[in-house]
Amino acid sequence: MSSNDVHKVRPFEHPGEGRRRAKATPKGRQVDPQAAHDIAELLGERPRRRDLLIEHLHLIQDTYHQISAAHLAALADEMRLSFAEVFETATFYAHFDVVKEGDPAIPPLTIRVCDSLTCAMLGGETLLRQLQDAAGPGVRVVRAPCVGRCDTAPAAEVGHNFIDHATVASVLAAAKAGDTHAHVPAAIGYDAYVAGGGYQTLQRLRAGTLSRDDVLKVLDDASLRGLGGAGFPTGRKWRAVLGEPGPRLMAVNGDEGEPGTIKDRYYLETDPHRFLEGMLIAAHVVEAADVYIYLRDEYPAARAILEREIALLQQHLPGGPVLHMRRGAGAYICGEESSLLESIEGKRGLPRHKPPYPFQVGLFGLPTLINNVETLFWVRDLLEKGAAWWTSHGRNERKGLRSFSVSGRVKTPGMKLAPAGITVRELIDEFCGGMAEGYSFRAYLPGGASGGILPASMADIPLDFGTLEKYGCFIGSAAIVILSDKDDVRGAALNLMKFFEDESCGQCTPCRVGTQKAALLMQQRVWDRDLLEELSQAMRDASICGLGQAASNPLTTVIKYFPDAFAPKEAAE
């Protein structure tokens, strides 16, 4: 190479390399112009904030009944996010049907059949198989975890229309008729609620005739506890949030995903303003400027009611915090409080490590009050009727009321408001009309999927916080599932473990691998009791959140209380 040739080399080009050919296309995933147009039109004037990612994904899913890779890339570009951020969020949630490049399109109509315990007991598995055989072209039939309609099992969903006591005929008839939208039940509206004295307590609080200390004292005197499952004292939680420097936020946990639980849906679909008034009272007490209502996607009717009634409320009773409705997307883990916060922020619902706790560092890094729907539902009644009214209820030395979600082999399942401390035997006989015809009481779940399984011989234990823990169980959200002499207790435990395996967020190994391995071991003809108990202990000790820590409760209680439900290890040797 001559000295003249050296000077012809481009900057940073090594001698002898020669000229490189330009790449035909730019690096990275390219946005399809038509997809970009679709997304821009769909979002319209909506903000492109990061925390609205899941809401925008719902818009795409609702419009196109699936989410293509092209639309994902266009959404990422529109929101100035990486494709990886959008993809990982979309694929985390079960209700987003992400179609990857090269995959066939998803049929325009999806039928979901619940396969959780109560629906499985009442024919859900058979219904699923029959619908898969009978559904024609353009229809996809898939299984779904609990949809919150355990009292009308088996349940199926055609689009967003839930079919109670579903049969092949009723489901296919709805599909054929195009009956795919949620049926919204009648609820107590704003005018009727106000006519019954509604919002007077809130007005007194805002006017200063009812003090913040008065409110907190009533909550303390009544010993109202969180009714979403954890049972933390409500007054203490409000005080903890108030003790943190502002600004503060509030989040409502309406992600009622525990199999067997229907109480929040019942209250939202019948008396939504009683919940809303309790929520606004709580927000006023802790001085929350914004409130985020996170509602599970399986409750489209409740969402429609809330959107309608909140609009009326803001029209007739202006002021107070800004209210934001946020829609879940089919992830049971988002019922865990820190996962819920992550989802509201538009991310995957992965539990946060604690501390710090949400009352310290919560939504968007601010101190956040998190309450369950039912907890807030009772605030107005407590303030108007007094703590003595609440504590006048109860049995077996327990105080207060409990909203029991009862399903399974009883004559009249449903939401039963009963005294705290009632036994399951009393609940069946006095509130459910007894056992279903032809069935004898064998076992029960005292606290939903994660609350364990107890035999009928232990049916006289008071049902309340702190009464079941010594038996390896807990009341949780008070979801009671009744099993009979014709039901397989071992199969019930396996059904619950498969639910937890499917719903594990995958963040921590003890839960992600533990639930999978437990389900595999539980499908064996002979259970290896020692190995299963060792695995259960590891899950309890090392899982990040309550899902993994409690997932083995049905397994360990079946081993302990139903020795006849599985062959002893020695029998196989």
XYZ file of C-alpha atoms in Angstrom:
573
model
C 0.000 0.000 0.000
C 1.443 3.365 -1.007
C 1.444 6.454 1.138
C -1.239 7.907 -1.110
C -3.438 4.854 -0.621
C -3.176 5.169 3.163
C -4.697 8.628 3.062
C -7.690 7.227 1.153
C -8.678 4.933 4.043
C -11.819 6.086 5.897
C -11.509 7.062 9.588
C -11.296 4.019 11.901
C -10.832 1.703 8.910
C -7.842 -0.580 9.198
C -5.556 -0.705 6.205
C -6.271 -3.708 4.049
C -9.942 -3.912 5.120
C -11.263 -2.268 1.997
C -14.622 -0.536 1.754
C -17.527 -2.148 3.636
C -20.885 -2.501 1.996
C -23.733 -0.663 3.713
C -26.355 -2.859 5.395
C -29.521 -3.205 3.383
C -31.755 -2.538 6.440
C -31.197 -0.765 9.770
C -30.459 -2.811 12.844
C -33.222 -3.855 15.229
C -36.886 -4.734 14.831
C -38.636 -2.526 12.285
C -42.120 -1.131 12.856
C -44.646 -2.049 10.208
C -46.281 1.163 8.891
C -49.778 -0.314 8.923
C -49.331 -1.604 12.484
C -48.040 1.816 13.543
C -51.136 3.413 12.027
C -53.401 0.906 13.819
C -51.851 1.617 17.219
C -51.830 5.383 16.795
C -55.499 5.323 15.811
C -56.387 2.960 18.662
C -54.674 4.991 21.373
C -55.961 8.293 20.055
C -55.462 11.039 22.633
C -54.714 8.624 25.472
C -51.484 9.319 27.358
C -48.488 7.172 26.444
C -47.278 6.823 30.051
C -45.431 3.655 31.075
C -47.992 2.787 33.754
C -50.740 2.580 31.101
C -49.032 -0.214 29.153
C -51.422 -2.929 30.366
C -54.447 -0.748 29.654
C -53.178 -0.219 26.100
C -52.569 -3.946 25.676
C -56.209 -4.511 26.662
C -57.274 -2.106 23.906
C -55.392 -4.156 21.331
C -56.695 -7.476 22.694
C -60.310 -6.269 22.792
C -60.120 -4.845 19.271
C -58.265 -7.622 17.455
C -58.920 -10.598 19.827
C -55.175 -11.200 19.815
C -51.922 -9.222 19.952
C -49.596 -9.659 16.987
C -45.843 -9.166 17.077
C -46.291 -6.256 14.661
C -48.718 -4.515 16.996
C -46.410 -5.142 19.963
C -43.521 -3.532 18.108
C -45.708 -0.579 17.090
C -46.953 -0.128 20.673
C -43.383 -0.186 21.985
C -42.403 2.478 19.462
C -45.450 4.608 20.257
C -44.758 4.463 23.994
C -40.984 4.895 23.621
C -40.332 1.554 25.298
C -38.108 -1.317 24.265
C -39.793 -4.209 22.510
C -38.505 -6.504 25.273
C -40.327 -4.497 27.965
C -43.613 -4.688 26.105
C -43.205 -8.329 25.110
C -42.344 -9.563 28.605
C -45.334 -7.735 30.077
C -47.798 -8.950 27.443
C -46.699 -12.584 27.720
C -46.827 -12.559 31.534
C -50.626 -12.170 31.651
C -52.932 -15.021 30.623
C -55.577 -12.826 29.011
C -53.253 -11.390 26.390
C -53.115 -13.730 23.396
C -49.724 -12.858 21.938
C -49.171 -14.286 18.449
C -45.489 -14.640 17.687
C -44.083 -14.258 14.190
C -44.874 -17.289 12.081
C -47.605 -18.592 14.419
C -51.152 -19.042 13.067
C -53.751 -16.431 13.969
C -55.998 -17.113 16.956
C -59.682 -17.790 16.151
C -61.911 -14.727 16.634
C -63.922 -16.291 19.479
C -62.490 -17.855 22.629
C -64.470 -19.992 25.056
C -62.879 -20.466 28.470
C -63.989 -23.255 30.803
C -63.089 -23.015 34.482
C -61.116 -26.010 35.722
C -60.571 -24.975 39.341
C -61.741 -27.180 42.187
C -65.459 -26.465 42.493
C -66.024 -26.376 38.738
C -63.980 -29.562 38.325
C -66.095 -31.265 41.007
C -69.293 -30.276 39.204
C -68.331 -31.418 35.713
C -65.973 -28.774 34.377
C -63.462 -31.253 32.949
C -66.147 -33.122 31.036
C -67.624 -29.857 29.791
C -64.203 -28.741 28.529
C -63.640 -31.953 26.548
C -67.127 -31.910 25.053
C -66.856 -28.294 23.974
C -63.459 -28.911 22.390
C -65.039 -31.697 20.355
C -68.192 -29.758 19.466
C -66.824 -26.282 18.742
C -66.651 -25.479 15.066
C -64.193 -23.415 13.055
C -63.474 -19.920 14.277
C -63.840 -20.952 17.933
C -61.081 -21.759 20.398
C -61.890 -23.655 23.613
C -59.354 -23.435 26.444
C -59.251 -24.137 30.152
C -59.154 -21.260 32.621
C -58.339 -20.970 36.324
C -60.982 -19.813 38.798
C -63.238 -17.088 37.365
C -64.998 -16.181 40.615
C -68.318 -17.918 39.947
C -67.886 -20.965 42.179
C -71.465 -20.687 43.440
C -72.802 -21.346 39.919
C -70.311 -24.008 38.846
C -69.453 -25.174 36.307
C -68.762 -21.812 34.714
C -67.709 -20.957 31.176
C -66.923 -17.685 29.449
C -67.935 -16.922 25.861
C -65.927 -13.847 24.961
C -66.669 -11.743 28.040
C -70.074 -13.319 28.742
C -70.086 -15.727 31.668
C -72.405 -18.734 31.492
C -73.516 -20.012 34.902
C -74.309 -23.715 35.393
C -72.814 -24.106 31.938
C -73.740 -26.938 29.590
C -72.540 -27.675 26.080
C -75.878 -26.482 24.729
C -75.966 -23.199 26.663
C -72.367 -22.311 25.812
C -72.679 -23.101 22.104
C -75.999 -21.245 21.941
C -74.338 -18.103 23.293
C -71.463 -18.506 20.848
C -73.815 -18.979 17.899
C -75.898 -15.948 18.892
C -72.829 -13.760 19.269
C -73.725 -13.211 22.921
C -70.185 -12.367 23.958
C -70.580 -9.283 26.160
C -70.914 -9.210 29.940
C -74.436 -9.176 31.326
C -74.536 -6.359 33.871
C -76.837 -7.075 36.849
C -78.936 -4.457 38.587
C -77.123 -2.731 41.438
C -78.002 -0.007 43.929
C -77.298 3.157 41.962
C -76.203 6.579 43.131
C -79.688 8.047 43.663
C -80.976 5.065 45.641
C -77.823 4.953 47.728
C -78.023 8.651 48.610
C -81.732 8.293 49.410
C -80.728 5.688 51.999
C -78.311 8.037 53.729
C -75.309 7.326 51.568
C -72.293 9.664 51.571
C -73.487 11.556 54.668
C -70.622 10.095 56.683
C -68.135 11.109 54.010
C -69.603 14.622 53.935
C -69.269 14.900 57.722
C -65.638 13.846 57.489
C -64.886 16.352 54.752
C -66.714 19.106 56.671
C -64.754 18.370 59.845
C -67.711 17.351 62.034
C -66.299 13.809 62.042
C -62.607 13.775 62.829
C -59.900 11.511 61.527
C -59.202 10.334 65.084
C -62.875 9.429 65.522
C -62.714 7.243 62.420
C -59.539 5.483 63.519
C -60.897 4.884 67.011
C -63.981 3.117 65.655
C -61.827 0.878 63.457
C -59.614 0.036 66.425
C -62.534 -0.590 68.806
C -64.248 -2.863 66.282
C -60.982 -4.698 65.555
C -61.766 -4.586 61.846
C -59.161 -6.600 59.986
C -58.195 -6.826 56.343
C -60.702 -9.164 54.692
C -58.696 -10.001 51.614
C -56.911 -12.810 53.423
C -54.040 -11.460 55.521
C -56.230 -10.096 58.326
C -53.990 -7.146 59.252
C -55.730 -4.667 61.624
C -57.253 -1.942 59.451
C -56.844 0.958 61.868
C -53.181 0.136 62.409
C -52.566 0.020 58.654
C -54.184 3.435 58.112
C -52.113 4.909 60.951
C -48.911 3.446 59.502
C -49.534 5.071 56.121
C -50.495 8.358 57.767
C -47.242 8.279 59.703
C -45.195 8.411 56.495
C -44.392 11.759 54.872
C -46.598 12.701 51.929
C -47.584 12.683 49.191
C -49.463 9.417 49.671
C -51.479 7.162 47.397
C -54.121 4.474 47.817
C -54.690 1.212 45.942
C -57.756 -1.021 46.163
C -57.195 -4.750 45.806
C -60.100 -6.078 43.760
C -58.098 -8.943 42.275
C -60.193 -11.653 43.896
C -58.507 -14.707 42.408
C -58.449 -17.239 45.260
C -60.375 -20.327 44.068
C -63.689 -20.467 45.897
C -63.916 -16.716 46.586
C -66.867 -14.686 45.271
C -67.579 -12.117 47.998
C -66.021 -9.019 46.437
C -67.877 -9.618 43.177
C -71.121 -9.969 45.128
C -70.684 -6.636 46.896
C -69.556 -4.768 43.786
C -72.465 -6.079 41.728
C -75.099 -5.293 44.367
C -74.047 -2.284 46.494
C -71.030 -0.598 44.858
C -71.438 2.823 46.509
C -71.044 1.397 49.997
C -67.607 0.248 48.905
C -66.896 3.562 47.165
C -67.839 5.591 50.231
C -65.558 3.474 52.440
C -62.782 3.940 49.911
C -63.209 7.731 49.834
C -63.258 7.851 53.645
C -59.993 5.914 53.766
C -58.411 8.169 51.137
C -59.452 11.255 53.120
C -58.043 9.879 56.371
C -54.612 9.096 54.891
C -54.677 12.169 52.613
C -54.272 10.178 49.403
C -54.496 12.423 46.347
C -55.005 9.506 43.921
C -56.776 6.177 44.307
C -56.168 3.232 41.974
C -58.905 0.581 41.853
C -57.387 -2.664 40.547
C -60.133 -5.058 39.459
C -59.603 -8.541 38.082
C -60.351 -8.956 34.390
C -62.807 -11.777 35.117
C -65.244 -9.211 36.540
C -66.334 -7.197 33.465
C -69.836 -6.624 34.875
C -68.443 -5.181 38.106
C -66.115 -2.981 36.074
C -69.027 -1.650 33.991
C -70.998 -0.886 37.169
C -68.076 0.911 38.794
C -67.314 2.997 35.700
C -70.948 4.085 35.468
C -71.395 4.831 39.154
C -68.046 6.598 39.572
C -69.035 8.942 36.735
C -72.297 9.756 38.555
C -70.480 10.150 41.859
C -67.994 12.623 40.437
C -70.807 14.545 38.779
C -72.917 14.908 41.939
C -70.200 14.872 44.605
C -67.090 16.556 43.186
C -63.855 16.894 45.078
C -61.732 14.321 46.793
C -59.009 12.174 45.233
C -58.574 11.406 41.558
C -59.942 7.914 40.864
C -58.218 5.558 38.406
C -59.681 2.236 37.258
C -57.080 -0.384 36.407
C -57.845 -3.735 34.820
C -56.091 -6.952 35.710
C -55.215 -9.422 32.975
C -55.549 -12.921 34.384
C -52.758 -13.280 36.938
C -53.622 -14.694 40.377
C -50.302 -13.465 41.755
C -51.499 -9.857 41.402
C -53.697 -10.406 44.451
C -50.444 -10.196 46.425
C -50.126 -6.541 47.396
C -46.701 -5.776 45.965
C -47.465 -7.670 42.738
C -50.609 -5.575 42.450
C -48.520 -2.412 42.679
C -46.187 -3.639 39.949
C -49.159 -4.375 37.702
C -50.708 -0.950 38.295
C -47.370 0.499 37.200
C -47.740 -1.400 33.913
C -45.228 -4.159 34.624
C -45.201 -7.906 35.178
C -46.812 -8.788 38.490
C -43.672 -9.948 40.271
C -43.738 -9.702 44.087
C -41.340 -7.195 45.589
C -38.830 -8.072 48.258
C -39.734 -6.648 51.679
C -38.791 -4.428 53.423
C -39.520 -1.718 52.491
C -43.249 -2.349 52.830
C -45.899 -0.716 50.634
C -46.953 1.666 53.395
C -43.401 3.016 53.217
C -42.474 2.655 49.544
C -45.472 1.643 47.503
C -47.032 2.738 44.237
C -44.634 4.869 42.171
C -42.297 4.879 45.187
C -44.764 6.691 47.465
C -46.355 5.571 50.764
C -49.456 3.622 49.744
C -52.535 2.372 51.578
C -53.751 -0.949 50.181
C -57.155 -2.292 51.202
C -59.403 -5.086 49.991
C -62.856 -4.327 48.545
C -64.779 -5.932 51.412
C -62.716 -4.224 54.111
C -63.727 -0.847 52.689
C -67.329 -2.008 52.229
C -67.842 -2.160 56.006
C -66.364 1.247 56.892
C -69.595 3.229 56.501
C -71.645 0.787 58.593
C -69.037 0.786 61.340
C -68.934 4.582 61.550
C -72.730 4.921 61.528
C -73.643 1.990 63.771
C -70.570 1.986 65.993
C -68.006 -0.578 66.980
C -70.416 -2.151 69.471
C -72.734 -3.118 66.616
C -69.925 -5.001 64.886
C -68.659 -6.734 68.014
C -72.213 -7.764 68.991
C -72.004 -10.378 66.236
C -69.978 -13.527 66.516
C -69.951 -17.035 67.951
C -67.600 -19.163 69.971
C -65.959 -16.141 71.609
C -65.212 -14.513 68.248
C -66.495 -11.062 67.233
C -67.720 -9.496 64.033
C -69.209 -10.648 60.750
C -67.649 -12.707 57.972
C -68.595 -12.942 54.315
C -68.258 -16.645 53.568
C -68.042 -17.734 49.931
C -69.526 -21.239 50.053
C -69.395 -23.660 47.130
C -69.276 -27.367 46.499
C -71.694 -30.050 47.695
C -74.296 -27.930 49.484
C -77.911 -27.257 48.517
C -77.622 -23.456 48.327
C -74.087 -22.246 47.658
C -73.298 -18.543 47.496
C -72.128 -15.593 49.553
C -73.256 -16.063 53.154
C -72.965 -13.241 55.697
C -72.589 -15.038 59.009
C -71.126 -14.473 62.485
C -67.379 -14.724 62.817
C -66.471 -17.932 64.633
C -69.291 -19.982 63.182
C -68.299 -23.582 62.478
C -68.513 -25.132 59.046
C -71.131 -27.564 60.306
C -73.310 -24.651 61.457
C -72.648 -22.832 58.196
C -73.815 -25.795 56.129
C -76.914 -26.469 58.210
C -78.075 -22.908 58.947
C -77.019 -20.965 55.858
C -76.705 -23.481 53.013
C -79.751 -25.710 53.480
C -77.630 -28.729 54.347
C -75.648 -30.998 52.052
C -76.729 -31.484 48.454
C -79.125 -34.361 47.901
C -77.353 -37.705 47.822
C -74.064 -36.462 49.277
C -72.510 -36.872 52.722
C -70.076 -34.383 54.242
C -66.477 -35.644 54.061
C -64.075 -32.661 53.982
C -63.825 -28.919 53.533
C -61.476 -26.126 52.568
C -61.711 -23.448 55.295
C -59.794 -20.753 53.402
C -59.768 -21.296 49.661
C -57.079 -23.028 47.647
C -54.217 -22.127 49.985
C -56.051 -22.630 53.280
C -55.649 -26.400 53.542
C -58.166 -29.269 53.662
C -59.757 -30.622 56.844
C -61.929 -33.709 57.440
C -65.586 -33.557 58.502
C -64.517 -34.844 61.922
C -62.952 -31.395 62.450
C -66.070 -29.464 61.415
C -66.587 -27.792 64.800
C -63.550 -25.500 64.716
C -64.584 -21.812 64.827
C -63.925 -20.162 61.472
C -61.976 -16.972 62.068
C -58.518 -15.463 62.084
C -56.175 -17.305 64.428
C -58.344 -20.388 65.001
C -57.078 -22.662 62.235
C -53.337 -22.052 62.131
C -52.476 -24.755 64.672
C -54.069 -27.288 62.320
C -51.932 -26.158 59.366
C -54.760 -24.116 57.838
C -56.072 -20.547 57.824
C -59.322 -18.758 56.959
C -57.819 -16.351 54.422
C -60.620 -14.791 52.394
C -63.191 -17.175 53.965
C -63.748 -19.271 50.850
C -65.371 -22.513 51.997
C -65.455 -25.452 49.573
C -67.419 -28.493 50.722
C -66.350 -31.969 49.580
C -68.480 -35.092 49.877
C -68.030 -38.823 50.253
C -68.095 -39.048 46.456
C -65.231 -36.607 45.938
C -61.558 -37.547 45.748
C -59.641 -35.593 48.411
C -56.315 -36.565 46.901
C -57.531 -35.380 43.493
C -58.689 -32.124 45.075
C -55.202 -31.482 46.478
C -53.675 -32.206 43.058
C -56.118 -29.813 41.374
C -55.062 -27.063 43.772
C -51.349 -27.750 43.294
C -51.749 -27.573 39.509
C -53.470 -24.228 39.982
C -50.498 -22.910 41.942
C -48.069 -24.354 39.394
C -49.883 -22.498 36.625
C -50.168 -19.248 38.588
C -46.625 -19.076 39.980
C -44.982 -15.911 38.682
C -41.718 -17.825 38.223
C -39.542 -15.288 40.022
C -38.250 -17.605 42.770
C -37.062 -21.180 42.372
C -38.761 -22.718 45.445
C -42.205 -21.786 44.129
C -41.587 -22.109 40.389
C -39.915 -25.527 40.612
C -41.528 -26.654 43.867
C -45.110 -26.472 42.613
C -44.139 -28.263 39.409
C -42.298 -31.059 41.192
C -45.053 -31.424 43.793
C -47.694 -31.793 41.077
C -45.613 -34.468 39.348
C -45.077 -36.382 42.605
C -48.770 -36.119 43.489
C -49.740 -37.764 40.200
C -47.914 -40.930 41.215
C -50.041 -43.846 42.391
C -48.064 -43.938 45.625
C -47.092 -40.679 47.280
C -43.568 -40.403 48.628
C -44.608 -38.770 51.879
C -41.106 -37.950 53.112
C -40.060 -36.314 49.839
C -43.302 -34.339 49.537
C -43.023 -33.037 53.092
C -39.377 -32.041 52.549
C -40.341 -30.237 49.347
C -43.242 -28.493 51.099
C -40.955 -27.268 53.861
C -38.501 -25.828 51.342
C -41.351 -23.974 49.595
C -42.615 -22.554 52.887
C -39.183 -21.452 54.052
C -37.708 -19.989 50.874
C -40.501 -18.656 48.630
C -40.649 -14.887 48.206
C -44.386 -14.442 48.731
C -47.472 -16.102 50.135
C -48.253 -18.090 46.991
C -45.243 -20.365 47.322
C -45.320 -20.294 51.107
C -48.930 -21.556 51.272
C -49.177 -23.638 48.083
C -48.364 -26.870 49.904
C -51.043 -26.476 52.611
C -53.600 -28.697 50.799
C -50.916 -31.323 50.259
C -49.616 -31.399 53.830
C -53.100 -31.412 55.375
C -54.215 -34.306 53.171
C -51.126 -36.254 54.251
C -51.845 -35.451 57.896
C -55.617 -35.842 58.108
C -56.496 -38.280 55.296
C -54.062 -41.194 55.580
C -56.544 -43.408 53.729
C -56.474 -41.101 50.685
C -53.194 -42.488 49.384
C -51.334 -45.751 49.609
C -48.497 -45.747 52.158
C -45.018 -45.841 50.699
C -44.396 -49.297 52.143
C -47.252 -50.726 50.071
C -45.342 -50.161 46.866
C -42.135 -51.762 48.081
